Amino acid sequence: MRVLACATVAVAALALAGCGGSDEESGESPTVSLTDAPAIASWSSVNGVMVPLGKTDGPTSAVWEPLTGFSHTPQGAALAAIGQSVQLSTASDQSWSKVLSVVAASGEGRDAFAVNRSLISSTGTVDPAVVPSVVGYVFADYTDTAASVDIVQRFPDESLASTRTDVIWADSDWKLNLSTPENAVAATALTELPQNMVDLEGTRK
């Protein structure tokens, strides 16, 4: 919880089931699944923490750039929540301001993060002894414009934790909706994996 919890102060379901012609012709909204796992192309190290990269749900940004270009789906929201929170929470002193301006939506939370981050120093590397593995995620809430994602992590000592990360749909992409210190949700220690968790462990290559 040491790494991803930082981003709280600071993965997803592709199927838009039935989004073929029949729904469009009937005027019905396509069914959205919050429990189907996203198609993962690969896992990539972000400052020592492995994050999933979607085949069709993003990110589409260039290597070493702030993670952007996520699909307007639950899958895109989850992948953004995971990747962007890791990238921001582990960014170095030289890169955090650029990452923050791109992956986080404007507001009091982003302003508070900037103030607090400027008071500490980090090289942008995470001690392998404490690096968590992203196991999966659970949607606490999802709409077309905002989502709350509980990211489940396993630590080297086999302990489990869940960290709440909020994203909103802004400027045609998912962005972190950072909490202020007053309304941040603390990381939660878990004794077992949530039964309704979207499992990402089997997608690692």
Coordinates of N, CA and C in Angstrom, one line a residue:
M1 N 0.8 -1.2 0.0 CA 0.0 0.0 0.0 C 0.8 1.2 0.0
R2 N 2.2 1.1 0.2 CA 3.1 2.2 0.3 C 3.1 3.1 -1.0
V3 N 3.1 2.4 -2.2 CA 3.2 3.1 -3.4 C 1.9 3.7 -3.9
L4 N 0.9 2.8 -4.1 CA -0.4 3.3 -4.6 C -1.2 4.1 -3.7
A5 N -0.9 4.0 -2.4 CA -1.6 4.8 -1.4 C -1.2 6.3 -1.6
C6 N 0.0 6.5 -2.1 CA 0.4 7.9 -2.3 C -0.4 8.6 -3.4
A7 N -0.8 7.8 -4.4 CA -1.6 8.4 -5.4 C -3.0 8.8 -5.0
T8 N -3.5 8.2 -4.0 CA -4.8 8.5 -3.5 C -4.9 9.9 -3.0
V9 N -3.8 10.3 -2.3 CA -3.8 11.7 -1.8 C -3.4 12.4 -3.0
A10 N -2.6 11.6 -3.6 CA -2.1 12.1 -4.8 C -2.3 13.2 -5.3
V11 N -8.1 -2.8 -12.3 CA -7.5 -2.3 -13.5 C -8.6 -2.6 -14.1
A12 N -10.3 -4.4 -15.9 CA -11.4 -3.5 -16.3 C -12.2 -4.2 -17.3
A13 N -13.3 -3.9 -17.7 CA -14.2 -4.7 -18.6 C -14.4 -4.1 -19.9
L14 N -14.0 -4.8 -21.1 CA -14.1 -4.1 -22.4 C -15.5 -4.2 -22.9
A15 N -16.2 -5.2 -22.7 CA -17.4 -5.5 -23.5 C -18.5 -4.5 -23.3
L16 N -18.7 -3.7 -24.4 CA -19.9 -2.9 -24.4 C -20.9 -3.9 -25.1
A17 N -21.4 -4.8 -24.3 CA -22.1 -5.9 -24.9 C -23.3 -5.4 -25.6
G18 N -23.6 -6.0 -26.8 CA -24.7 -5.6 -27.6 C -24.6 -4.3 -28.2
C19 N -23.3 -3.8 -28.5 CA -23.2 -2.5 -29.1 C -23.2 -2.5 -30.6
G20 N -23.9 -3.6 -31.2 CA -24.0 -3.7 -32.6 C -25.1 -2.9 -33.1
G21 N -25.5 -3.2 -34.4 CA -26.5 -2.5 -35.1 C -27.9 -2.5 -34.4
S22 N -28.3 -3.7 -33.8 CA -29.6 -3.8 -33.3 C -29.9 -2.8 -32.2
D23 N -28.9 -2.5 -31.3 CA -29.1 -1.6 -30.2 C -29.2 -0.2 -30.8
E24 N -28.3 0.1 -31.8 CA -28.3 1.5 -32.3 C -29.7 1.7 -33.0
E25 N -30.2 0.7 -33.7 CA -31.4 0.9 -34.5 C -32.6 1.1 -33.5
S26 N -32.6 0.4 -32.4 CA -33.7 0.4 -31.5 C -33.6 1.6 -30.5
G27 N -32.4 2.3 -30.5 CA -32.2 3.4 -29.7 C -31.9 3.0 -28.3
E28 N -31.6 1.7 -28.0 CA -31.2 1.3 -26.7 C -29.7 1.6 -26.4
S29 N -29.4 1.8 -25.1 CA -28.0 2.0 -24.8 C -27.3 0.7 -24.7
P30 N -26.1 0.6 -25.1 CA -25.3 -0.7 -25.0 C -25.1 -1.0 -23.6
T31 N -25.1 -2.3 -23.3 CA -24.9 -2.8 -22.0 C -23.4 -2.7 -21.6
V32 N -23.1 -2.2 -20.5 CA -21.7 -2.0 -20.0 C -21.4 -3.1 -18.9
S33 N -20.3 -3.8 -19.1 CA -19.9 -4.7 -18.1 C -18.8 -4.2 -17.2
L34 N -18.9 -4.3 -15.9 CA -17.9 -3.8 -15.0 C -17.0 -5.0 -14.5
T35 N -17.3 -6.2 -15.0 CA -16.6 -7.3 -14.4 C -15.8 -8.1 -15.4
D36 N -16.0 -7.8 -16.7 CA -15.2 -8.5 -17.8 C -13.8 -7.9 -17.7
A37 N -12.8 -8.7 -17.7 CA -11.4 -8.2 -17.7 C -11.0 -7.6 -19.1
P38 N -10.2 -6.6 -19.1 CA -9.8 -6.0 -20.3 C -8.8 -6.9 -21.0
A39 N -8.7 -6.7 -22.3 CA -7.7 -7.4 -23.1 C -6.3 -6.7 -22.9
I40 N -5.4 -7.4 -22.4 CA -4.1 -6.8 -22.0 C -3.0 -7.2 -23.1
A41 N -2.4 -6.2 -23.6 CA -1.3 -6.4 -24.6 C 0.0 -6.8 -23.9
S42 N 0.3 -6.1 -22.8 CA 1.6 -6.4 -22.1 C 1.5 -5.7 -20.8
W43 N 2.5 -6.0 -20.0 CA 2.8 -5.3 -18.7 C 4.1 -4.5 -18.8
S44 N 4.1 -3.3 -18.4 CA 5.3 -2.4 -18.5 C 5.7 -1.9 -17.1
S45 N 7.0 -1.8 -16.9 CA 7.5 -1.2 -15.7 C 7.4 0.3 -15.7
V46 N 6.7 0.9 -14.7 CA 6.7 2.3 -14.5 C 7.4 2.6 -13.2
N47 N 8.6 3.0 -13.3 CA 9.5 3.3 -12.2 C 9.6 2.1 -11.2
G48 N 9.6 0.9 -11.8 CA 9.7 -0.3 -11.0 C 8.4 -1.0 -10.6
V49 N 7.3 -0.4 -10.9 CA 6.0 -1.0 -10.7 C 5.4 -1.5 -12.0
M50 N 5.0 -2.7 -12.1 CA 4.4 -3.2 -13.4 C 3.0 -2.8 -13.5
V51 N 2.6 -2.3 -14.7 CA 1.2 -1.8 -14.9 C 0.8 -2.5 -16.2
P52 N -0.5 -2.8 -16.3 CA -1.1 -3.4 -17.5 C -1.4 -2.3 -18.6
L53 N -1.1 -2.7 -19.9 CA -1.3 -1.9 -21.0 C -2.4 -2.6 -21.9
G54 N -3.5 -2.0 -22.2 CA -4.5 -2.6 -22.9 C -4.3 -2.7 -24.4
K55 N -4.9 -3.8 -25.0 CA -4.8 -3.9 -26.5 C -5.6 -2.9 -27.2
T56 N -6.8 -2.6 -26.7 CA -7.7 -1.7 -27.3 C -8.2 -0.5 -26.4
D57 N -7.9 -0.6 -25.1 CA -8.4 0.4 -24.2 C -7.4 1.4 -23.7
G58 N -6.2 1.3 -24.3 CA -5.2 2.3 -23.9 C -4.2 1.8 -22.8
P59 N -3.2 2.6 -22.6 CA -2.9 3.9 -23.2 C -2.4 3.8 -24.6
T60 N -2.5 5.0 -25.3 CA -1.9 5.1 -26.7 C -0.8 6.1 -26.7
S61 N -0.4 6.6 -25.6 CA 0.7 7.6 -25.5 C 2.0 6.9 -25.8
A62 N 3.0 7.7 -26.1 CA 4.4 7.2 -26.4 C 5.1 6.7 -25.2
V63 N 6.0 5.8 -25.4 CA 6.8 5.3 -24.3 C 7.5 6.5 -23.5
W64 N 7.5 6.4 -22.2 CA 8.1 7.4 -21.3 C 7.3 8.7 -21.2
E65 N 6.1 8.8 -21.9 CA 5.3 10.0 -21.8 C 4.2 9.7 -20.7
P66 N 3.6 10.8 -20.2 CA 2.4 10.6 -19.3 C 1.4 9.7 -20.0
L67 N 0.8 8.8 -19.2 CA -0.2 7.8 -19.8 C -1.5 8.5 -20.2
T68 N -1.8 8.4 -21.5 CA -3.1 9.0 -22.0 C -3.6 8.1 -23.1
G69 N -4.8 8.5 -23.6 CA -5.4 7.8 -24.7 C -6.1 6.5 -24.2
F70 N -7.1 6.6 -23.3 CA -7.9 5.5 -22.8 C -9.3 5.5 -23.4
S71 N -9.8 4.3 -23.6 CA -11.2 4.2 -24.2 C -12.2 4.7 -23.2
H72 N -13.3 5.1 -23.8 CA -14.4 5.6 -22.9 C -15.3 4.5 -22.5
T73 N -14.7 3.6 -21.7 CA -15.3 2.4 -21.2 C -14.9 2.1 -19.8
P74 N -15.5 1.2 -19.1 CA -15.1 0.8 -17.8 C -13.6 0.3 -17.8
Q75 N -13.3 -0.4 -18.9 CA -12.0 -1.0 -19.1 C -10.9 0.2 -19.2
G76 N -11.2 1.2 -20.0 CA -10.3 2.3 -20.1 C -10.2 3.0 -18.8
A77 N -11.3 3.2 -18.0 CA -11.2 3.9 -16.8 C -10.3 3.1 -15.8
A78 N -10.5 1.8 -15.7 CA -9.7 1.0 -14.8 C -8.2 1.1 -15.1
L79 N -7.9 0.9 -16.4 CA -6.5 0.9 -16.8 C -5.9 2.3 -16.6
A80 N -6.6 3.4 -16.8 CA -6.2 4.7 -16.5 C -5.9 4.9 -15.0
A81 N -6.8 4.4 -14.2 CA -6.7 4.5 -12.7 C -5.4 3.8 -12.2
I82 N -5.2 2.7 -12.8 CA -4.0 1.9 -12.4 C -2.7 2.6 -12.9
G83 N -2.6 2.8 -14.2 CA -1.4 3.3 -14.7 C -1.0 4.7 -14.3
Q84 N -2.0 5.6 -14.4 CA -1.8 7.0 -14.0 C -1.4 7.1 -12.6
S85 N -2.1 6.4 -11.7 CA -1.8 6.6 -10.2 C -0.4 6.1 -9.9
V86 N 0.0 5.0 -10.5 CA 1.4 4.5 -10.3 C 2.4 5.5 -10.9
Q87 N 2.1 6.0 -12.1 CA 3.1 6.9 -12.8 C 3.2 8.2 -11.9
L88 N 2.1 8.7 -11.4 CA 2.2 10.0 -10.7 C 2.8 9.7 -9.3
S89 N 2.5 8.7 -8.6 CA 3.0 8.5 -7.3 C 4.5 8.1 -7.3
T90 N 5.0 7.6 -8.4 CA 6.4 7.3 -8.4 C 7.3 8.2 -9.2
A91 N 6.7 9.3 -9.7 CA 7.4 10.2 -10.6 C 8.6 10.9 -9.8
S92 N 9.6 11.2 -10.5 CA 10.8 11.8 -9.9 C 10.6 13.3 -9.7
D93 N 11.5 13.9 -9.1 CA 11.5 15.4 -8.9 C 11.5 16.1 -10.2
Q94 N 12.1 15.5 -11.2 CA 12.2 16.2 -12.5 C 11.0 16.0 -13.4
S95 N 10.2 15.0 -13.1 CA 9.1 14.6 -14.0 C 7.7 14.8 -13.4
W96 N 7.6 14.9 -12.1 CA 6.2 14.9 -11.5 C 5.3 16.0 -12.0
S97 N 5.9 17.2 -12.2 CA 5.0 18.3 -12.5 C 4.4 18.1 -13.9
K98 N 5.2 17.6 -14.8 CA 4.7 17.3 -16.2 C 3.7 16.2 -16.2
V99 N 3.9 15.1 -15.4 CA 3.0 14.0 -15.3 C 1.7 14.5 -14.7
L100 N 1.8 15.3 -13.6 CA 0.6 15.8 -12.9 C -0.3 16.7 -13.9
S101 N 0.3 17.5 -14.7 CA -0.4 18.4 -15.5 C -1.2 17.7 -16.6
V102 N -0.7 16.5 -17.0 CA -1.3 15.7 -18.1 C -2.3 14.7 -17.6
V103 N -2.0 13.9 -16.5 CA -2.8 12.8 -16.1 C -3.9 13.2 -15.1
A104 N -3.8 14.3 -14.4 CA -4.7 14.7 -13.4 C -5.6 15.8 -13.8
A105 N -6.9 15.7 -13.5 CA -7.9 16.8 -13.8 C -7.6 18.0 -12.9
S106 N -7.9 19.2 -13.4 CA -7.7 20.4 -12.6 C -8.7 20.4 -11.4
G107 N -8.2 21.0 -10.4 CA -9.1 21.1 -9.2 C -8.3 21.2 -7.9
E108 N -9.0 21.2 -6.8 CA -8.4 21.4 -5.5 C -7.4 20.2 -5.2
G109 N -7.8 19.0 -5.6 CA -7.0 17.8 -5.4 C -5.7 17.9 -6.1
R110 N -5.7 18.4 -7.3 CA -4.4 18.5 -8.1 C -3.6 19.6 -7.5
D111 N -4.2 20.7 -7.1 CA -3.4 21.8 -6.4 C -2.8 21.3 -5.1
A112 N -3.6 20.5 -4.3 CA -3.0 20.1 -3.1 C -1.9 19.1 -3.3
F113 N -2.0 18.2 -4.3 CA -0.9 17.3 -4.6 C 0.3 18.0 -4.9
A114 N 0.2 19.1 -5.8 CA 1.4 19.9 -6.2 C 2.1 20.5 -5.0
V115 N 1.3 21.0 -4.1 CA 1.9 21.6 -2.9 C 2.6 20.6 -2.1
N116 N 2.0 19.5 -1.8 CA 2.6 18.4 -1.0 C 3.8 17.8 -1.6
R117 N 3.7 17.6 -2.9 CA 4.8 16.9 -3.7 C 6.0 17.8 -3.7
S118 N 5.9 19.1 -3.7 CA 7.0 20.0 -3.8 C 7.8 20.0 -2.5
L119 N 7.2 19.4 -1.4 CA 7.9 19.4 -0.1 C 8.8 18.2 0.1
I120 N 8.7 17.2 -0.8 CA 9.5 16.0 -0.7 C 10.4 15.8 -1.9
S121 N 11.3 14.9 -1.7 CA 12.2 14.6 -2.8 C 12.2 13.1 -3.1
S122 N 12.2 12.8 -4.4 CA 12.2 11.4 -4.8 C 12.9 11.2 -6.1
T123 N 13.7 10.1 -6.3 CA 14.5 9.9 -7.5 C 13.6 9.2 -8.5
G124 N 12.4 8.8 -8.2 CA 11.5 8.1 -9.1 C 11.7 6.6 -9.2
T125 N 12.4 6.1 -8.3 CA 12.6 4.6 -8.2 C 12.0 4.1 -6.9
V126 N 11.5 2.9 -7.0 CA 10.8 2.3 -5.9 C 11.7 1.1 -5.4
D127 N 11.9 1.0 -4.1 CA 12.6 -0.1 -3.5 C 12.0 -1.5 -3.9
P128 N 12.7 -2.4 -4.5 CA 12.1 -3.6 -4.9 C 11.5 -4.4 -3.7
A129 N 12.0 -4.2 -2.5 CA 11.6 -4.9 -1.3 C 10.2 -4.5 -1.0
V130 N 9.7 -3.4 -1.5 CA 8.3 -3.0 -1.1 C 7.4 -2.8 -2.3
V131 N 7.9 -3.1 -3.5 CA 7.1 -2.9 -4.7 C 5.9 -3.8 -4.7
P132 N 4.7 -3.3 -4.9 CA 3.5 -4.2 -4.9 C 3.2 -4.7 -6.3
S133 N 2.5 -5.8 -6.4 CA 2.0 -6.3 -7.7 C 0.5 -6.0 -7.8
V134 N 0.1 -5.4 -8.9 CA -1.3 -5.2 -9.1 C -2.0 -6.5 -9.4
V135 N -2.9 -6.9 -8.6 CA -3.6 -8.2 -8.7 C -4.9 -8.0 -9.6
G136 N -5.6 -6.9 -9.3 CA -6.9 -6.7 -10.0 C -7.6 -5.5 -9.5
Y137 N -8.9 -5.4 -9.7 CA -9.6 -4.2 -9.2 C -11.0 -4.5 -9.1
V138 N -11.7 -3.6 -8.3 CA -13.2 -3.6 -8.2 C -13.7 -2.2 -8.4
F139 N -14.8 -2.1 -9.1 CA -15.4 -0.8 -9.3 C -16.3 -0.5 -8.1
A140 N -15.9 0.6 -7.4 CA -16.8 1.0 -6.3 C -18.0 1.8 -6.9
D141 N -17.7 2.4 -8.0 CA -18.8 3.2 -8.7 C -18.3 3.5 -10.1
Y142 N -19.3 3.5 -11.1 CA -18.9 3.8 -12.5 C -20.1 4.5 -13.2
T143 N -19.8 5.6 -13.8 CA -20.7 6.2 -14.8 C -19.9 6.6 -16.0
D144 N -20.6 7.2 -17.0 CA -19.9 7.6 -18.2 C -18.9 8.7 -18.0
T145 N -19.1 9.4 -16.9 CA -18.2 10.6 -16.6 C -17.3 10.5 -15.4
A146 N -17.5 9.5 -14.6 CA -16.6 9.3 -13.4 C -16.6 7.9 -12.9
A147 N -15.5 7.5 -12.3 CA -15.4 6.1 -11.8 C -14.5 6.1 -10.5
S148 N -14.9 5.2 -9.6 CA -14.1 5.0 -8.4 C -13.6 3.5 -8.5
V149 N -12.3 3.4 -8.5 CA -11.7 2.1 -8.7 C -10.9 1.7 -7.5
D150 N -11.2 0.5 -6.9 CA -10.4 0.0 -5.8 C -9.4 -1.0 -6.4
I151 N -8.1 -0.5 -6.4 CA -7.0 -1.3 -7.0 C -6.4 -2.2 -5.9
V152 N -6.4 -3.5 -6.2 CA -6.0 -4.5 -5.3 C -4.5 -4.9 -5.6
Q153 N -3.7 -4.8 -4.5 CA -2.2 -5.1 -4.7 C -1.8 -6.1 -3.7
R154 N -0.8 -6.9 -4.1 CA -0.1 -7.9 -3.3 C 1.3 -7.4 -3.1
F155 N 1.8 -7.4 -1.8 CA 3.2 -7.0 -1.5 C 4.1 -8.2 -1.3
P156 N 5.4 -7.9 -1.4 CA 6.4 -9.0 -1.3 C 6.2 -9.9 0.0
D157 N 5.6 -9.3 1.0 CA 5.4 -10.2 2.2 C 4.1 -10.9 2.2
E158 N 3.4 -10.9 1.0 CA 2.2 -11.6 0.7 C 1.0 -10.9 1.3
S159 N 1.1 -9.7 1.9 CA 0.0 -9.0 2.4 C -0.8 -8.4 1.2
L160 N -2.0 -8.1 1.4 CA -2.9 -7.5 0.4 C -3.5 -6.2 0.9
A161 N -3.7 -5.3 -0.1 CA -4.3 -4.0 0.2 C -5.1 -3.5 -1.0
S162 N -6.0 -2.7 -0.7 CA -6.9 -2.1 -1.7 C -6.8 -0.6 -1.6
T163 N -6.6 0.1 -2.7 CA -6.5 1.6 -2.7 C -7.5 2.2 -3.7
R164 N -8.3 3.1 -3.2 CA -9.3 3.8 -4.0 C -8.7 4.9 -4.9
T165 N -8.9 4.8 -6.2 CA -8.5 5.8 -7.1 C -9.7 6.3 -7.9
D166 N -9.9 7.6 -8.0 CA -11.0 8.2 -8.8 C -10.5 8.7 -10.1
V167 N -11.3 8.5 -11.1 CA -11.0 9.1 -12.4 C -12.2 9.8 -13.0
I168 N -12.1 10.8 -13.8 CA -13.2 11.4 -14.5 C -12.9 11.5 -16.0
W169 N -14.0 11.6 -16.8 CA -13.8 11.7 -18.2 C -13.8 13.2 -18.5
A170 N -12.6 13.7 -19.0 CA -12.4 15.1 -19.2 C -11.5 15.2 -20.4
D171 N -11.8 16.2 -21.3 CA -11.0 16.4 -22.5 C -10.8 15.1 -23.3
S172 N -11.9 14.3 -23.5 CA -11.9 13.1 -24.3 C -10.9 12.1 -23.8
D173 N -10.7 12.0 -22.4 CA -9.8 11.0 -21.9 C -10.1 10.8 -20.4
W174 N -9.7 9.7 -19.8 CA -9.8 9.5 -18.4 C -8.6 10.2 -17.7
K175 N -8.9 10.9 -16.6 CA -7.9 11.6 -15.9 C -8.1 11.3 -14.4
L176 N -7.0 11.3 -13.6 CA -7.1 11.2 -12.2 C -7.9 12.3 -11.6
N177 N -8.8 12.0 -10.7 CA -9.6 13.0 -10.0 C -9.0 13.0 -8.5
L178 N -7.9 13.7 -8.3 CA -7.2 13.6 -7.1 C -8.0 14.1 -5.9
S179 N -7.9 13.4 -4.8 CA -8.5 13.9 -3.5 C -7.7 14.9 -2.8
T180 N -8.4 15.7 -2.0 CA -7.7 16.6 -1.1 C -7.4 15.8 0.1
P181 N -6.4 16.2 1.0 CA -6.1 15.5 2.2 C -7.4 15.2 3.1
E182 N -8.3 16.2 3.0 CA -9.5 16.1 3.8 C -10.5 15.0 3.4
N183 N -10.5 14.7 2.1 CA -11.5 13.7 1.6 C -10.9 12.4 1.0
A184 N -9.6 12.3 1.2 CA -8.9 11.1 0.7 C -9.4 9.8 1.4
V185 N -9.5 8.7 0.7 CA -9.9 7.4 1.2 C -8.6 6.6 1.5
A186 N -8.4 6.2 2.7 CA -7.2 5.5 3.1 C -7.1 4.2 2.5
A187 N -5.9 3.7 2.2 CA -5.7 2.3 1.7 C -6.3 1.3 2.8
T188 N -6.8 0.2 2.3 CA -7.5 -0.8 3.2 C -6.7 -2.1 3.1
A189 N -6.3 -2.6 4.3 CA -5.7 -3.9 4.3 C -6.7 -5.0 4.1
L190 N -6.4 -6.0 3.3 CA -7.3 -7.1 3.0 C -6.7 -8.4 3.6
T191 N -7.6 -9.3 4.0 CA -7.2 -10.6 4.4 C -7.3 -11.6 3.3
E192 N -8.1 -11.3 2.3 CA -8.3 -12.2 1.1 C -8.7 -11.4 -0.1
L193 N -8.6 -11.9 -1.3 CA -8.9 -11.2 -2.5 C -10.5 -11.1 -2.5
P194 N -10.9 -9.9 -3.0 CA -12.4 -9.7 -3.1 C -13.0 -10.7 -4.0
Q195 N -14.2 -11.2 -3.7 CA -14.8 -12.2 -4.6 C -15.2 -11.6 -5.9
N196 N -15.6 -10.3 -5.9 CA -16.0 -9.7 -7.1 C -14.9 -8.9 -7.9
M197 N -13.6 -9.3 -7.5 CA -12.5 -8.6 -8.2 C -12.3 -9.0 -9.6
V198 N -12.0 -8.0 -10.5 CA -11.6 -8.3 -11.9 C -10.1 -8.8 -11.8
D199 N -9.9 -10.0 -12.1 CA -8.5 -10.6 -11.9 C -7.6 -10.3 -13.1
L200 N -6.5 -9.7 -12.8 CA -5.5 -9.4 -13.9 C -4.3 -10.2 -13.9
E201 N -4.1 -11.0 -12.9 CA -2.9 -11.8 -12.7 C -2.6 -12.7 -13.9
G202 N -3.7 -13.3 -14.4 CA -3.5 -14.2 -15.5 C -3.1 -13.6 -16.8
T203 N -3.1 -12.3 -16.9 CA -2.8 -11.6 -18.1 C -1.3 -11.2 -18.2
R204 N -0.5 -11.5 -17.2 CA 0.9 -11.2 -17.3 C 1.6 -12.1 -18.2
K205 N 2.6 -11.5 -19.0 CA 3.3 -12.2 -19.9 C 4.8 -12.1 -19.7

